[in-house]
Amino acid sequence: MQHCLHLLTFASTMVDMAKLQVTDGVKDTVKDTVGGLGEYLREQRRQAQLSLRQLSEAADVSNPYLSQIERGLRRPSAEVLQQIAKALRISAESLYVRAGILDADESGARMVEDAIALDPLLTERQKSALVDIYRSFVGTDDAVGDVIADELSGQTENTDVQEDTAP
């Protein structure tokens, strides 16, 4: 009986240690993400030739809080990141990705669609067509994307693909 009790105690201790390792791993990942964000923000601020105080005023964020973000001690909210991005004149999405708020794939697709939507040289019809084409490439497998690319370039040799002739 006492042997079983020792085994249970040992098993319980091992489970607790495993939980600590998982928790530490998650903390390390968050710490790396926040630290990487801080370094990136500091570099962007320096490239913009702004002091910490100037950026804090432009972003309407307190100087100590911004300093803590840059040093990787604080994880800012999406709203604060948006204010900082606006003050630095960089993409808020890039900060969201670095902060782990947004997936890089989602951000890339959104940035492409935003660029199309904001292009003043394109008509609304052209914008719509470009977004549809882009979505067809990223929303399907490569084989379908290749067929669409061939059709657009006029090099379609595949007779298995039927053209849609409906009005």
mmCIF file of C-alpha atoms in Angstrom:
data_model
loop_
_atom_site.group_PDB
_atom_site.id
_atom_site.type_symbol
_atom_site.label_atom_id
_atom_site.label_comp_id
_atom_site.label_asym_id
_atom_site.label_seq_id
_atom_site.Cartn_x
_atom_site.Cartn_y
_atom_site.Cartn_z
ATOM 1 C CA MET A 1 0.000 0.000 0.000
ATOM 2 C CA GLN A 2 2.768 2.412 0.891
ATOM 3 C CA HIS A 3 4.514 1.576 -2.409
ATOM 4 C CA CYS A 4 1.345 2.621 -4.305
ATOM 5 C CA LEU A 5 1.223 5.856 -2.346
ATOM 6 C CA HIS A 6 4.831 6.647 -3.321
ATOM 7 C CA LEU A 7 4.055 5.900 -6.978
ATOM 8 C CA LEU A 8 1.027 8.202 -6.881
ATOM 9 C CA THR A 9 3.081 10.961 -5.271
ATOM 10 C CA PHE A 10 5.818 10.506 -7.870
ATOM 11 C CA ALA A 11 3.270 10.561 -10.722
ATOM 12 C CA SER A 12 1.629 13.668 -9.300
ATOM 13 C CA THR A 13 5.014 15.403 -9.060
ATOM 14 C CA MET A 14 5.833 14.492 -12.667
ATOM 15 C CA VAL A 15 2.478 15.879 -13.853
ATOM 16 C CA ASP A 16 3.101 19.123 -11.954
ATOM 17 C CA MET A 17 6.574 19.431 -13.514
ATOM 18 C CA ALA A 18 5.130 18.863 -16.993
ATOM 19 C CA LYS A 19 2.541 21.585 -16.379
ATOM 20 C CA LEU A 20 5.289 23.992 -15.313
ATOM 21 C CA GLN A 21 7.303 23.229 -18.453
ATOM 22 C CA VAL A 22 4.275 23.863 -20.691
ATOM 23 C CA THR A 23 3.465 27.090 -18.841
ATOM 24 C CA ASP A 24 7.096 28.220 -19.087
ATOM 25 C CA GLY A 25 7.074 27.436 -22.822
ATOM 26 C CA VAL A 26 3.980 29.566 -23.354
ATOM 27 C CA LYS A 27 5.481 32.378 -21.266
ATOM 28 C CA ASP A 28 8.698 32.200 -23.298
ATOM 29 C CA THR A 29 6.735 32.397 -26.561
ATOM 30 C CA VAL A 30 4.783 35.431 -25.344
ATOM 31 C CA LYS A 31 7.994 36.997 -24.024
ATOM 32 C CA ASP A 32 9.746 36.436 -27.384
ATOM 33 C CA THR A 33 6.788 37.918 -29.278
ATOM 34 C CA VAL A 34 6.544 40.978 -27.044
ATOM 35 C CA GLY A 35 10.334 41.441 -27.012
ATOM 36 C CA GLY A 36 10.509 41.162 -30.795
ATOM 37 C CA LEU A 37 7.733 43.708 -31.109
ATOM 38 C CA GLY A 38 9.565 46.109 -28.807
ATOM 39 C CA GLU A 39 12.798 45.827 -30.766
ATOM 40 C CA TYR A 40 10.907 46.366 -34.020
ATOM 41 C CA LEU A 41 9.135 49.441 -32.617
ATOM 42 C CA ARG A 42 12.414 50.900 -31.379
ATOM 43 C CA GLU A 43 13.982 50.385 -34.813
ATOM 44 C CA GLN A 44 10.990 51.979 -36.566
ATOM 45 C CA ARG A 45 11.076 54.914 -34.158
ATOM 46 C CA ARG A 46 14.782 55.444 -34.795
ATOM 47 C CA GLN A 47 14.289 55.250 -38.563
ATOM 48 C CA ALA A 48 11.576 57.894 -38.233
ATOM 49 C CA GLN A 49 14.115 59.951 -36.246
ATOM 50 C CA LEU A 50 11.767 60.338 -33.306
ATOM 51 C CA SER A 51 12.672 60.355 -29.655
ATOM 52 C CA LEU A 52 10.715 58.178 -27.273
ATOM 53 C CA ARG A 53 9.003 61.290 -25.929
ATOM 54 C CA GLN A 54 8.084 62.539 -29.410
ATOM 55 C CA LEU A 55 6.555 59.191 -30.344
ATOM 56 C CA SER A 56 4.670 58.956 -27.070
ATOM 57 C CA GLU A 57 3.144 62.390 -27.693
ATOM 58 C CA ALA A 58 2.299 61.628 -31.328
ATOM 59 C CA ALA A 59 0.718 58.283 -30.410
ATOM 60 C CA ASP A 60 -0.996 59.654 -27.288
ATOM 61 C CA VAL A 61 0.656 56.962 -25.155
ATOM 62 C CA SER A 62 2.524 57.684 -21.938
ATOM 63 C CA ASN A 63 6.298 57.842 -22.184
ATOM 64 C CA PRO A 64 6.921 55.186 -19.474
ATOM 65 C CA TYR A 65 4.374 52.815 -21.037
ATOM 66 C CA LEU A 66 5.948 53.168 -24.491
ATOM 67 C CA SER A 67 9.374 52.569 -22.966
ATOM 68 C CA GLN A 68 8.093 49.371 -21.335
ATOM 69 C CA ILE A 69 6.665 48.205 -24.670
ATOM 70 C CA GLU A 70 10.000 48.810 -26.397
ATOM 71 C CA ARG A 71 11.849 46.894 -23.688
ATOM 72 C CA GLY A 72 9.448 43.965 -24.025
ATOM 73 C CA LEU A 73 7.980 44.375 -20.551
ATOM 74 C CA ARG A 74 4.427 45.185 -21.674
ATOM 75 C CA ARG A 75 2.155 43.755 -24.340
ATOM 76 C CA PRO A 76 0.132 46.595 -25.867
ATOM 77 C CA SER A 77 -3.482 46.320 -26.968
ATOM 78 C CA ALA A 78 -4.502 46.472 -30.621
ATOM 79 C CA GLU A 79 -5.747 50.011 -30.049
ATOM 80 C CA VAL A 80 -2.387 51.182 -28.701
ATOM 81 C CA LEU A 81 -0.590 49.455 -31.576
ATOM 82 C CA GLN A 82 -2.855 51.248 -34.026
ATOM 83 C CA GLN A 83 -2.016 54.614 -32.435
ATOM 84 C CA ILE A 84 1.710 53.828 -32.562
ATOM 85 C CA ALA A 85 1.481 52.668 -36.184
ATOM 86 C CA LYS A 86 -0.303 55.864 -37.155
ATOM 87 C CA ALA A 87 2.335 57.983 -35.421
ATOM 88 C CA LEU A 88 5.154 56.038 -37.117
ATOM 89 C CA ARG A 89 3.301 55.962 -40.448
ATOM 90 C CA ILE A 90 3.613 52.214 -40.757
ATOM 91 C CA SER A 91 1.069 49.449 -41.211
ATOM 92 C CA ALA A 92 -0.909 48.589 -38.087
ATOM 93 C CA GLU A 93 -1.261 45.059 -39.471
ATOM 94 C CA SER A 94 2.508 44.592 -39.395
ATOM 95 C CA LEU A 95 2.459 45.448 -35.697
ATOM 96 C CA TYR A 96 -0.500 43.130 -35.083
ATOM 97 C CA VAL A 97 1.437 40.270 -36.683
ATOM 98 C CA ARG A 98 4.546 40.999 -34.614
ATOM 99 C CA ALA A 99 2.430 41.193 -31.449
ATOM 100 C CA GLY A 100 0.772 37.862 -32.241
ATOM 101 C CA ILE A 101 -2.677 39.440 -32.554
ATOM 102 C CA LEU A 102 -3.005 38.668 -36.255
ATOM 103 C CA ASP A 103 -1.785 35.740 -38.325
ATOM 104 C CA ALA A 104 0.756 36.683 -40.987
ATOM 105 C CA ASP A 105 -1.238 34.974 -43.744
ATOM 106 C CA GLU A 106 -4.385 36.941 -42.873
ATOM 107 C CA SER A 107 -2.407 40.159 -42.789
ATOM 108 C CA GLY A 108 -0.789 39.579 -46.167
ATOM 109 C CA ALA A 109 -4.106 38.918 -47.876
ATOM 110 C CA ARG A 110 -5.677 41.947 -46.274
ATOM 111 C CA MET A 111 -2.790 44.195 -47.261
ATOM 112 C CA VAL A 112 -3.053 43.101 -50.904
ATOM 113 C CA GLU A 113 -6.795 43.745 -50.981
ATOM 114 C CA ASP A 114 -6.337 47.104 -49.249
ATOM 115 C CA ALA A 115 -3.688 48.129 -51.785
ATOM 116 C CA ILE A 116 -6.046 47.256 -54.630
ATOM 117 C CA ALA A 117 -8.937 49.125 -52.999
ATOM 118 C CA LEU A 118 -6.845 52.255 -52.405
ATOM 119 C CA ASP A 119 -5.260 52.447 -55.864
ATOM 120 C CA PRO A 120 -6.570 55.682 -57.442
ATOM 121 C CA LEU A 121 -5.668 54.578 -60.978
ATOM 122 C CA LEU A 122 -8.106 51.633 -60.970
ATOM 123 C CA THR A 123 -11.831 51.810 -61.668
ATOM 124 C CA GLU A 124 -14.252 50.114 -59.286
ATOM 125 C CA ARG A 125 -14.811 47.370 -61.852
ATOM 126 C CA GLN A 126 -11.066 46.769 -62.176
ATOM 127 C CA LYS A 127 -10.675 46.711 -58.391
ATOM 128 C CA SER A 128 -13.454 44.164 -58.066
ATOM 129 C CA ALA A 129 -11.977 41.976 -60.804
ATOM 130 C CA LEU A 130 -8.493 42.106 -59.278
ATOM 131 C CA VAL A 131 -9.773 41.210 -55.812
ATOM 132 C CA ASP A 132 -11.768 38.305 -57.273
ATOM 133 C CA ILE A 133 -8.723 37.034 -59.149
ATOM 134 C CA TYR A 134 -6.508 37.406 -56.080
ATOM 135 C CA ARG A 135 -9.000 35.550 -53.898
ATOM 136 C CA SER A 136 -9.247 32.772 -56.466
ATOM 137 C CA PHE A 137 -5.486 32.270 -56.267
ATOM 138 C CA VAL A 138 -5.168 32.298 -52.489
ATOM 139 C CA GLY A 139 -8.444 30.498 -51.830
ATOM 140 C CA THR A 140 -7.827 27.433 -54.013
ATOM 141 C CA ASP A 141 -5.174 24.805 -54.494
ATOM 142 C CA ASP A 142 -2.230 25.404 -56.822
ATOM 143 C CA ALA A 143 -3.648 23.322 -59.688
ATOM 144 C CA VAL A 144 -6.735 25.505 -59.971
ATOM 145 C CA GLY A 145 -4.605 28.629 -59.574
ATOM 146 C CA ASP A 146 -2.381 27.438 -62.449
ATOM 147 C CA VAL A 147 -5.424 26.906 -64.694
ATOM 148 C CA ILE A 148 -6.657 30.422 -63.937
ATOM 149 C CA ALA A 149 -3.211 31.866 -64.601
ATOM 150 C CA ASP A 150 -3.050 30.020 -67.937
ATOM 151 C CA GLU A 151 -6.497 31.298 -68.901
ATOM 152 C CA LEU A 152 -5.519 34.850 -68.066
ATOM 153 C CA SER A 153 -2.361 34.626 -70.136
ATOM 154 C CA GLY A 154 -4.168 32.965 -73.072
ATOM 155 C CA GLN A 155 -2.109 29.792 -72.901
ATOM 156 C CA THR A 156 -4.859 27.310 -71.982
ATOM 157 C CA GLU A 157 -4.185 23.934 -73.524
ATOM 158 C CA ASN A 158 -6.218 21.846 -71.078
ATOM 159 C CA THR A 159 -9.398 20.634 -72.784
ATOM 160 C CA ASP A 160 -10.816 19.189 -69.553
ATOM 161 C CA VAL A 161 -11.640 22.658 -68.280
ATOM 162 C CA GLN A 162 -14.938 23.911 -69.684
ATOM 163 C CA GLU A 163 -15.490 27.577 -70.236
ATOM 164 C CA ASP A 164 -18.474 29.173 -68.535
ATOM 165 C CA THR A 165 -20.515 30.738 -71.328
ATOM 166 C CA ALA A 166 -23.502 31.749 -69.218
ATOM 167 C CA PRO A 167 -24.382 35.451 -69.500
#
